[in-house]
Structure formats: structure tokens, C-alpha cells
mmCIF file of C-alpha atoms in Angstrom:
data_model
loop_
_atom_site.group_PDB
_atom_site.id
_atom_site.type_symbol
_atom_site.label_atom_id
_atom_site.label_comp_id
_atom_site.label_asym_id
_atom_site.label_seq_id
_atom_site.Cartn_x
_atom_site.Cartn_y
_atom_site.Cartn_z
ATOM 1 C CA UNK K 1 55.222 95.117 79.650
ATOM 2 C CA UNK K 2 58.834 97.146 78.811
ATOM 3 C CA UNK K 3 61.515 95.599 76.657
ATOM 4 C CA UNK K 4 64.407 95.758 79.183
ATOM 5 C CA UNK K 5 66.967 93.865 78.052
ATOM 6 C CA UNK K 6 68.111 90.968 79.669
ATOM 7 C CA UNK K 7 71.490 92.121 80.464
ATOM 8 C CA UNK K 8 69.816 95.394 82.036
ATOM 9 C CA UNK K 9 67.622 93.523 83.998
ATOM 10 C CA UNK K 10 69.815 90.903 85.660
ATOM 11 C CA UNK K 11 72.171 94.160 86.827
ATOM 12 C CA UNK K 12 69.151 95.314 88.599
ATOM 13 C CA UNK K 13 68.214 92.335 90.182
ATOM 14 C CA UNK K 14 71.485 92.108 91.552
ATOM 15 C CA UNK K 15 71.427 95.890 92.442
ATOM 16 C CA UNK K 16 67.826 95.066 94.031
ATOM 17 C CA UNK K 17 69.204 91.591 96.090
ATOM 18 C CA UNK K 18 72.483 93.574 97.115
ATOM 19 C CA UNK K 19 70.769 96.691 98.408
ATOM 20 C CA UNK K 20 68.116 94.687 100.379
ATOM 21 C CA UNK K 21 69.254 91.310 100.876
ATOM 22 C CA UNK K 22 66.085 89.559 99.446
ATOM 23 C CA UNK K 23 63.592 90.594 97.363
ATOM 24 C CA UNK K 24 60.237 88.783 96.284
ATOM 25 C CA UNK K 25 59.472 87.572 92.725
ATOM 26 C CA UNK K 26 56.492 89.943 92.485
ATOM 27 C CA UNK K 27 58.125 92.751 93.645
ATOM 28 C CA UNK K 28 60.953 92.390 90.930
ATOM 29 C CA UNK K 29 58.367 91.774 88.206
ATOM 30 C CA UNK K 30 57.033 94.944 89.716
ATOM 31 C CA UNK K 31 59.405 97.510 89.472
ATOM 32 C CA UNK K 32 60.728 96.212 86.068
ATOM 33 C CA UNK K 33 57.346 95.608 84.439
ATOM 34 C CA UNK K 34 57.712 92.538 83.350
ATOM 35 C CA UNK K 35 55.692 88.541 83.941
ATOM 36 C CA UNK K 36 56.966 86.940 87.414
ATOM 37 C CA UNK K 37 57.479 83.851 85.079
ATOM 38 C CA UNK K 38 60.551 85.592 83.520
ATOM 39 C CA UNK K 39 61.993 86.802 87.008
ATOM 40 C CA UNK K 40 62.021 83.339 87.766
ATOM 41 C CA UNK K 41 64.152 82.329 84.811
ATOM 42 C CA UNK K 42 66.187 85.544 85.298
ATOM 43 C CA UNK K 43 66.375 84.031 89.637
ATOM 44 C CA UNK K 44 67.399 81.024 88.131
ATOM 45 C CA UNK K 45 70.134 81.806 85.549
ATOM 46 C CA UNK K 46 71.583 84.140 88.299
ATOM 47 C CA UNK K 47 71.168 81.326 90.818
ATOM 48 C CA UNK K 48 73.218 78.927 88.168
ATOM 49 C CA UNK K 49 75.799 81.375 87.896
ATOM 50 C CA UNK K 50 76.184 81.863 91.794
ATOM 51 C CA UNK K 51 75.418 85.667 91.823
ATOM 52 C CA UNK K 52 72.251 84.982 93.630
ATOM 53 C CA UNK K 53 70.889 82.661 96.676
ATOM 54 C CA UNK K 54 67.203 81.242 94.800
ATOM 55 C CA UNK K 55 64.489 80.876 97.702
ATOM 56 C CA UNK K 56 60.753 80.223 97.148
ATOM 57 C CA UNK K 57 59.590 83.526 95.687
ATOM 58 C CA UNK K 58 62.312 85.210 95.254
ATOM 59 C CA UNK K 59 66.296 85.842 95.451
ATOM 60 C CA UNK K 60 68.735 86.686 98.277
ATOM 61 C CA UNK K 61 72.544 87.241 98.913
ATOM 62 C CA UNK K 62 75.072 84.953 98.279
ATOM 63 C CA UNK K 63 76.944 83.195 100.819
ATOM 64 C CA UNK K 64 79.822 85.469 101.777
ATOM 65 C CA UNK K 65 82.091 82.157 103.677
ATOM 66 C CA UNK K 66 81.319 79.323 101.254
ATOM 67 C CA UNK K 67 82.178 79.179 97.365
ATOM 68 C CA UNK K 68 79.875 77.669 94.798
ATOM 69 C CA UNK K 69 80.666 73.565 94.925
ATOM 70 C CA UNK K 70 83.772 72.770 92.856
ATOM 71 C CA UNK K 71 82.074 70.212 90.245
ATOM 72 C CA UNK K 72 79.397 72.757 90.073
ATOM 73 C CA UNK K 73 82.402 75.513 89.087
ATOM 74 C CA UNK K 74 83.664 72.842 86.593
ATOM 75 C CA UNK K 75 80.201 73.259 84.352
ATOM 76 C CA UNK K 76 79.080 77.380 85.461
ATOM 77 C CA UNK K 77 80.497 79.369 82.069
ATOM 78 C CA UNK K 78 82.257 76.826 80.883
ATOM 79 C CA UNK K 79 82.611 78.158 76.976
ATOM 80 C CA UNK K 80 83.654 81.357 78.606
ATOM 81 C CA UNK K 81 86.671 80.211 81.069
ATOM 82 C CA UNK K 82 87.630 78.606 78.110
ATOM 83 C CA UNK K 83 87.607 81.575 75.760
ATOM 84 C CA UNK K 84 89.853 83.734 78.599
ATOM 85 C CA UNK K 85 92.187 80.451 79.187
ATOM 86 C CA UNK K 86 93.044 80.663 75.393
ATOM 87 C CA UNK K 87 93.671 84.297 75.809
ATOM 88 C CA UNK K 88 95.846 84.095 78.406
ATOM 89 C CA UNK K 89 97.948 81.593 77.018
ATOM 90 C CA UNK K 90 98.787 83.439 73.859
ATOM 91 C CA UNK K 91 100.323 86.041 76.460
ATOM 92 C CA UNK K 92 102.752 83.312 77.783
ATOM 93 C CA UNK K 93 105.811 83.114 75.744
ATOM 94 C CA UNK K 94 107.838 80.151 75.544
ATOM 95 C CA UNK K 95 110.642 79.112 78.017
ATOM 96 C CA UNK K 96 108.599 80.841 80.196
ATOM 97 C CA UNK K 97 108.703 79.801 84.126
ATOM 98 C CA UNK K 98 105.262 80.103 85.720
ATOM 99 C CA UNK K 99 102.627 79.850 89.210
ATOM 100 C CA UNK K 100 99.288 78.518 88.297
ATOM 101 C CA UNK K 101 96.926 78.510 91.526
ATOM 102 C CA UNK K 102 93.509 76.969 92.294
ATOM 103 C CA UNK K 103 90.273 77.562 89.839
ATOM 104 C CA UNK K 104 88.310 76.677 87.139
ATOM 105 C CA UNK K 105 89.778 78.912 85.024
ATOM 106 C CA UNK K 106 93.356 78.578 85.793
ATOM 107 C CA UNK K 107 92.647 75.098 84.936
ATOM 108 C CA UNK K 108 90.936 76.136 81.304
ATOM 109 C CA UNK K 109 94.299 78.355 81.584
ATOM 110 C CA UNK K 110 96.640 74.843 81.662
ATOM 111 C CA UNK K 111 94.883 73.572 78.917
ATOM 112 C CA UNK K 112 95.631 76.222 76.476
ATOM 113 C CA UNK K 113 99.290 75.711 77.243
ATOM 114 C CA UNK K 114 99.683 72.774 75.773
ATOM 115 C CA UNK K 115 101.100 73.646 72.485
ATOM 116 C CA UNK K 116 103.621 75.949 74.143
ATOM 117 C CA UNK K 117 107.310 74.585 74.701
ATOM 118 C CA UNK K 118 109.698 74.370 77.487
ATOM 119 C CA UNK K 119 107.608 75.604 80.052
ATOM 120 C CA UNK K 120 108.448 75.516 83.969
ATOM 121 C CA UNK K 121 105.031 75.389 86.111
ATOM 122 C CA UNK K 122 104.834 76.305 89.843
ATOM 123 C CA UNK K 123 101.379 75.049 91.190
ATOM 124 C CA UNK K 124 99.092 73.925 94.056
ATOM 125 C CA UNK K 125 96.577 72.624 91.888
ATOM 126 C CA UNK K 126 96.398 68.798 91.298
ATOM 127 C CA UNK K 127 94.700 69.052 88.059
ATOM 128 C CA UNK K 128 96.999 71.648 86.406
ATOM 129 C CA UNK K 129 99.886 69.249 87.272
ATOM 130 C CA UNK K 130 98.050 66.467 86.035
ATOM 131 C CA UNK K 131 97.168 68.370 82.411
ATOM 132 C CA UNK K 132 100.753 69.694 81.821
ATOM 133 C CA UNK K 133 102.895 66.827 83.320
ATOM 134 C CA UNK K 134 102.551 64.874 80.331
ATOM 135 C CA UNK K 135 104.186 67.330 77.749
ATOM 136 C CA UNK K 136 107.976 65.972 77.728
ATOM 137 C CA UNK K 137 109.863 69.363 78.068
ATOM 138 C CA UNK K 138 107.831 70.907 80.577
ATOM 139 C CA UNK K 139 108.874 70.492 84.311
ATOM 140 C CA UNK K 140 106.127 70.981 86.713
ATOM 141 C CA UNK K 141 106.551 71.560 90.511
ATOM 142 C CA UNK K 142 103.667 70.683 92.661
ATOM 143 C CA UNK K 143 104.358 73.185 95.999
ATOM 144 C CA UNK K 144 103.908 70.371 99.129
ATOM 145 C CA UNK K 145 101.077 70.120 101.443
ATOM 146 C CA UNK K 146 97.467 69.173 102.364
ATOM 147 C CA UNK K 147 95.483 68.030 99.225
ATOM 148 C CA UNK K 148 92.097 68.747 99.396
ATOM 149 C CA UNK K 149 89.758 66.272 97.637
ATOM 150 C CA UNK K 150 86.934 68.350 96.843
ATOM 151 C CA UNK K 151 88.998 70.096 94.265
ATOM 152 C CA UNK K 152 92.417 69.090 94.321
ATOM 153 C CA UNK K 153 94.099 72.393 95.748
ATOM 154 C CA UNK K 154 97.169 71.715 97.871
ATOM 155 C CA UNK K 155 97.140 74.485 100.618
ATOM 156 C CA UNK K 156 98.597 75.757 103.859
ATOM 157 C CA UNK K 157 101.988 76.975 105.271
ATOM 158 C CA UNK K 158 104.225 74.427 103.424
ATOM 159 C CA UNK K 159 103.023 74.993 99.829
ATOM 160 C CA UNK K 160 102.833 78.801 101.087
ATOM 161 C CA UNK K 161 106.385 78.760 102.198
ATOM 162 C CA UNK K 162 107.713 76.382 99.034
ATOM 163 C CA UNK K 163 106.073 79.137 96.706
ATOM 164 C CA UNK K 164 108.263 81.956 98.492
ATOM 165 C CA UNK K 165 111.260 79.613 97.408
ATOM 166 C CA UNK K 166 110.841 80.767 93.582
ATOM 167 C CA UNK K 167 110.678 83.670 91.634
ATOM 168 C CA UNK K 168 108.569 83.239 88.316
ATOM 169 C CA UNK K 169 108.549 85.182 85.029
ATOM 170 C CA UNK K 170 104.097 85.117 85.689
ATOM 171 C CA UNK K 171 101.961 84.178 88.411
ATOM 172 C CA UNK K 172 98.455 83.406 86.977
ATOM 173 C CA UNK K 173 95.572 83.296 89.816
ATOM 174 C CA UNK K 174 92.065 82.966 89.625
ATOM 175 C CA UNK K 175 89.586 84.791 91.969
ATOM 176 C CA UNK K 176 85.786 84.485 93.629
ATOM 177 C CA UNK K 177 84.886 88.342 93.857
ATOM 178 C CA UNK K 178 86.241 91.757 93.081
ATOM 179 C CA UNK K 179 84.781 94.791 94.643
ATOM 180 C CA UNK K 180 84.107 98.169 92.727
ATOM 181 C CA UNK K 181 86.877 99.690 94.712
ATOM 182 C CA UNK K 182 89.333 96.817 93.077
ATOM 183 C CA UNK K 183 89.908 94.769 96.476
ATOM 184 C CA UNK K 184 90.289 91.092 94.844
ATOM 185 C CA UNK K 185 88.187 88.712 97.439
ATOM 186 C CA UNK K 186 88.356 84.955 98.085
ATOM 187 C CA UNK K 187 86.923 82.808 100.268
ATOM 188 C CA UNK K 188 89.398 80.273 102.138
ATOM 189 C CA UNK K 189 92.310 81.817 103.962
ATOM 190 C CA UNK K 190 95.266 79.350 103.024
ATOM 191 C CA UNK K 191 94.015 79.977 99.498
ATOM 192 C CA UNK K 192 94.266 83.826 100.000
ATOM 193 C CA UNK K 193 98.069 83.307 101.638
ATOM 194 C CA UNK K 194 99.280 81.305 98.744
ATOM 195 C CA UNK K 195 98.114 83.992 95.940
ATOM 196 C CA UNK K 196 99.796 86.723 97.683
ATOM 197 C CA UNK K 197 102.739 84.087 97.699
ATOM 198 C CA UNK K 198 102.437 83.929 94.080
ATOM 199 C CA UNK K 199 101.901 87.683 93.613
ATOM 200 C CA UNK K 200 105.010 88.621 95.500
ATOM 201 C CA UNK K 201 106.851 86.221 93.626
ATOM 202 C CA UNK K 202 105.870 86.686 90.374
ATOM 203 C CA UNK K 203 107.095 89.128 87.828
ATOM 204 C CA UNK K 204 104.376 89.908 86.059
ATOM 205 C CA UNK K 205 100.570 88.875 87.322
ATOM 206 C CA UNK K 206 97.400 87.667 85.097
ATOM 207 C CA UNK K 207 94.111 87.503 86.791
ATOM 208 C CA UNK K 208 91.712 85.501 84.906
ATOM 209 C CA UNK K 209 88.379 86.292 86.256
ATOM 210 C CA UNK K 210 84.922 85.433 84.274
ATOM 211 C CA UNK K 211 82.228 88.335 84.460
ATOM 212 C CA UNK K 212 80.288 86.820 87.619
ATOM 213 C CA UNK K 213 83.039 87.797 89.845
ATOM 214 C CA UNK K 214 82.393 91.125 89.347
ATOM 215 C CA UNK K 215 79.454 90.530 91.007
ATOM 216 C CA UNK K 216 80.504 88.172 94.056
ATOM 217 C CA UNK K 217 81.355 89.506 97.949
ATOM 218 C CA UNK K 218 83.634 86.505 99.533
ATOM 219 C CA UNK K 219 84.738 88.099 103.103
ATOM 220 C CA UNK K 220 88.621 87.101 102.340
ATOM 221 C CA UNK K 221 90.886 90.075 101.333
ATOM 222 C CA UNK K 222 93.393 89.290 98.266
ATOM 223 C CA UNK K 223 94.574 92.214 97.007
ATOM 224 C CA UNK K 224 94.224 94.952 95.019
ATOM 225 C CA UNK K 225 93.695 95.459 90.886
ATOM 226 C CA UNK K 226 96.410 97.964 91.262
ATOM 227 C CA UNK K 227 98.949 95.208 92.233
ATOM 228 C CA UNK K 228 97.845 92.829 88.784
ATOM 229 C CA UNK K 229 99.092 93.810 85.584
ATOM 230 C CA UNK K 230 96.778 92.608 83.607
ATOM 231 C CA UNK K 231 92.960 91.394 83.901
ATOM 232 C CA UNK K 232 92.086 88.557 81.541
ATOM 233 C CA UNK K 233 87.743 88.287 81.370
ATOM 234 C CA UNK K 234 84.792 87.553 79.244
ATOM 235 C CA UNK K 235 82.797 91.434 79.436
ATOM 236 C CA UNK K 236 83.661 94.421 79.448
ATOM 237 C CA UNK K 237 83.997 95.310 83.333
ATOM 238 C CA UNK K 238 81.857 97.647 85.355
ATOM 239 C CA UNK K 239 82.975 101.743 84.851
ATOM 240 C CA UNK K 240 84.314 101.808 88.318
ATOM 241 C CA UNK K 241 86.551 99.242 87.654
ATOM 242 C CA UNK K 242 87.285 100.042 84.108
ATOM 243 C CA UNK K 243 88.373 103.481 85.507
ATOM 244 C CA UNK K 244 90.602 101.456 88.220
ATOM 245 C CA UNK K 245 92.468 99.579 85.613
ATOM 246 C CA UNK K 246 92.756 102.819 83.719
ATOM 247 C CA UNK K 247 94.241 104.668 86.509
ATOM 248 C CA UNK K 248 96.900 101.993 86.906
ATOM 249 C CA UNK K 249 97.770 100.773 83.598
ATOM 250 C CA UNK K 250 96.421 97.409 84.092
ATOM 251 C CA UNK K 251 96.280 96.060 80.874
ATOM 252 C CA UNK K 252 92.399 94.270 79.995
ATOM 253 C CA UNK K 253 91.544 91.390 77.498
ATOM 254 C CA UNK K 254 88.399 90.789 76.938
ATOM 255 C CA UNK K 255 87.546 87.167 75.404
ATOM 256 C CA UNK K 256 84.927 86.179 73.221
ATOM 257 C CA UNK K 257 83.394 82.739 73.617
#
């Protein structure tokens, strides 16, 4: 059997899953020369982490119209949304006026603010507004709408339109998929309308983004890397994006759990 690392080997599963669409257990143990058993755990970890769809022996393409549940988001790299969420915060100054959006990690992101002073928040997400409204000199906006009560977003025109009523100093979003060309992807379409509310309004715009959404093809359309100005994640991106936020000056923090 080789010694391919781990790492190594989970890129070319997913390489394997998104050239074909599925590929057997055996056929991955195969090609990589290694015991079925440990494709399985590699299926599974990939599975966890919503890179991969896990079916009886062997792995397929993720869903690209439905995100990962929302309470299963609140658990999947949990040390390292933290880890960028910290990050990000130090970036934040003070006095500083603020859009948070929807997302596990712009909600890892709130939490790390809480030693910061005099803040004004902008968001649609229930749960940032419910972690920052308690800190005396912050003000916090909640844009108006539908709440939905899988995850506590607030979306559609009204909180799209009450967004375009501000102009913030940064607009911090979260994301479900960039591609290698840089397109940032999401899934729900009122989602996708109120980030590119927040990135024409903001001054300067953070993208936290953990390292599985490098991996991830939602259908939605977001944006570009070109229009963020800086990209706030746990690894060190793939070359063709590297070379993206190189050819744009987008600044990149990596965070160590």
C-alpha cells in the first residue's frame, strides 16, 4: 500500500467524484492503493464536511440547490470558523459601523467582537443581533423582513432594500462555494441579493470562508474575488485562486485553529 497523505488523498477523491459524478469505494482504493476501509473513513470525513454526497459503496456530488442543514453547519469545523472569526475581528477597528450577513462563520465572526467598543451592526441574521445586542454601546440594526426559522436569516426585498439605505465602513459575508475562476456561489437567491446589497454598500469587504468552500458548486452566482478585499480562511487556498487574489490585491489571512 503507498503512504499518500491524507490531505493528498481527499483532493483526489474530490477530483475523482467531481470529474465523474460517483465513484465506487473499490475503485478509489484502487487507483490510490490503499484498504477500502480507509476510503470509507476518507467518504465519511468528506461526507461530514459536505464536500461529498456518501452512498453505499462509494461517494457522489453534492447537492448543487440545497445547503448542508443549518444545526449541522453549527458543529462542521467548528474550531476552525472560530479561529477565522477571531481573525477577522482583530481587523475591525473600533467605532467602526458594520453588515454582518447569514452563516456560521459570520456568527463565530459576532462573537469575537465582543470586546470591541462602540460598534454599529447592520444585519439579517437573528443570532448576530442576539450575540451583540447586549454590549451597552453597540447599536445593532436588524434589516426588516421574513425570518426564517431554520436558521434565523431575515431575507427578501425589504431587508434587501433597508440594506441599500446605509453605507458601512465593512460588510462581512459568509459564502457556500467559490469556483477556481473566483465566482463566489450561494445557494438561496434572496440570500445572494442581500450580499450584493452589502457589497455595494460597504466600504471595504471581508469574506470569511472555511477551506470546504473551496471545494463546494451551489448554482447561485455572488460575485467575484476581485470585488472582496480581503479573504479571511483556515488553508492556504488552491494556486488558481491564490493567483486570483494575487492578481487583484486581495489581501489573505490564513487562521490557525
Amino acid at each position: 500500500m503507498s503512504r499518500i497523505p491524507t490531505d493528498e488523498r481527499h483532493r483526489e477523491i474530490l477530483s475523482l467524484v467531481r470529474l465523474r459524478g460517483y465513484v465506487s469505494n473499490e475503485e478509489l482504493a484502487q487507483r490510490l492503493q490503499v484498504a477500502v476501509q480507509t476510503i470509507r473513513r476518507d467518504v465519511n470525513y468528506l461526507a461530514g464536511a459536505g464536500l461529498v454526497t456518501r452512498h453505499h459503496g462509494g461517494a457522489g456530488l453534492v447537492s448543487s440547490i440545497e445547503n448542508i442543514a443549518y444545526t449541522e453547519r453549527q458543529i462542521l469545523n467548528r474550531r476552525e470558523k472560530e479561529a477565522i472569526g477571531q481573525l477577522a475581528a482583530r481587523d475591525i477597528p473600533d467605532n467602526s459601523s458594520l453588515f454582518i450577513n447569514i452563516g456560521t462563520t459570520t456568527e463565530a465572526f459576532a462573537r469575537a467582537l465582543l470586546r470591541h467598543r462602540a460598534l454599529r451592526v447592520i444585519t439579517n441574521n437573528l443570532h448576530v443581533a442576539a450575540i451583540l445586542s447586549p454590549q451597552a454601546d453597540f447599536r445593532v440594526v436588524i434589516a426588516g423582513g421574513s425570518v426564517r426559522a431554520h436558521d434565523g436569516g431575515i431575507t427578501g426585498p425589504t431587508a434587501t432594500a433597508m440594506i441599500d439605505q446605509y453605507r458601512a465602513d465593512y460588510g462581512v459575508i459568509g459564502i457556500s462555494g467559490i469556483e477556481e475562476d473566483g465566482t463566489l456561489l450561494d445557494f438561496d437567491l434572496d440570500e445572494i441579493d442581500l450580499a450584493q446589497a452589502i457589497m455595494r454598500n460597504a466600504r471595504r469587504i471581508f469574506l470569511l470562508a472555511d477551506h470546504t468552500k473551496f471545494a463546494r458548486r451551489p448554482m447561485g452566482r455572488v460575485g467575484n474575488l476581485s470585488h472582496i478585499h480581503a479573504l479571511f480562511t483556515d488553508r492556504a487556498p488552491p494556486p488558481a485562486i491564490r493567483a486570483l487574489l494575487d492578481a487583484h490585491q486581495v489581501a489573505l489571512h490564513i487562521a490557525e485553529p
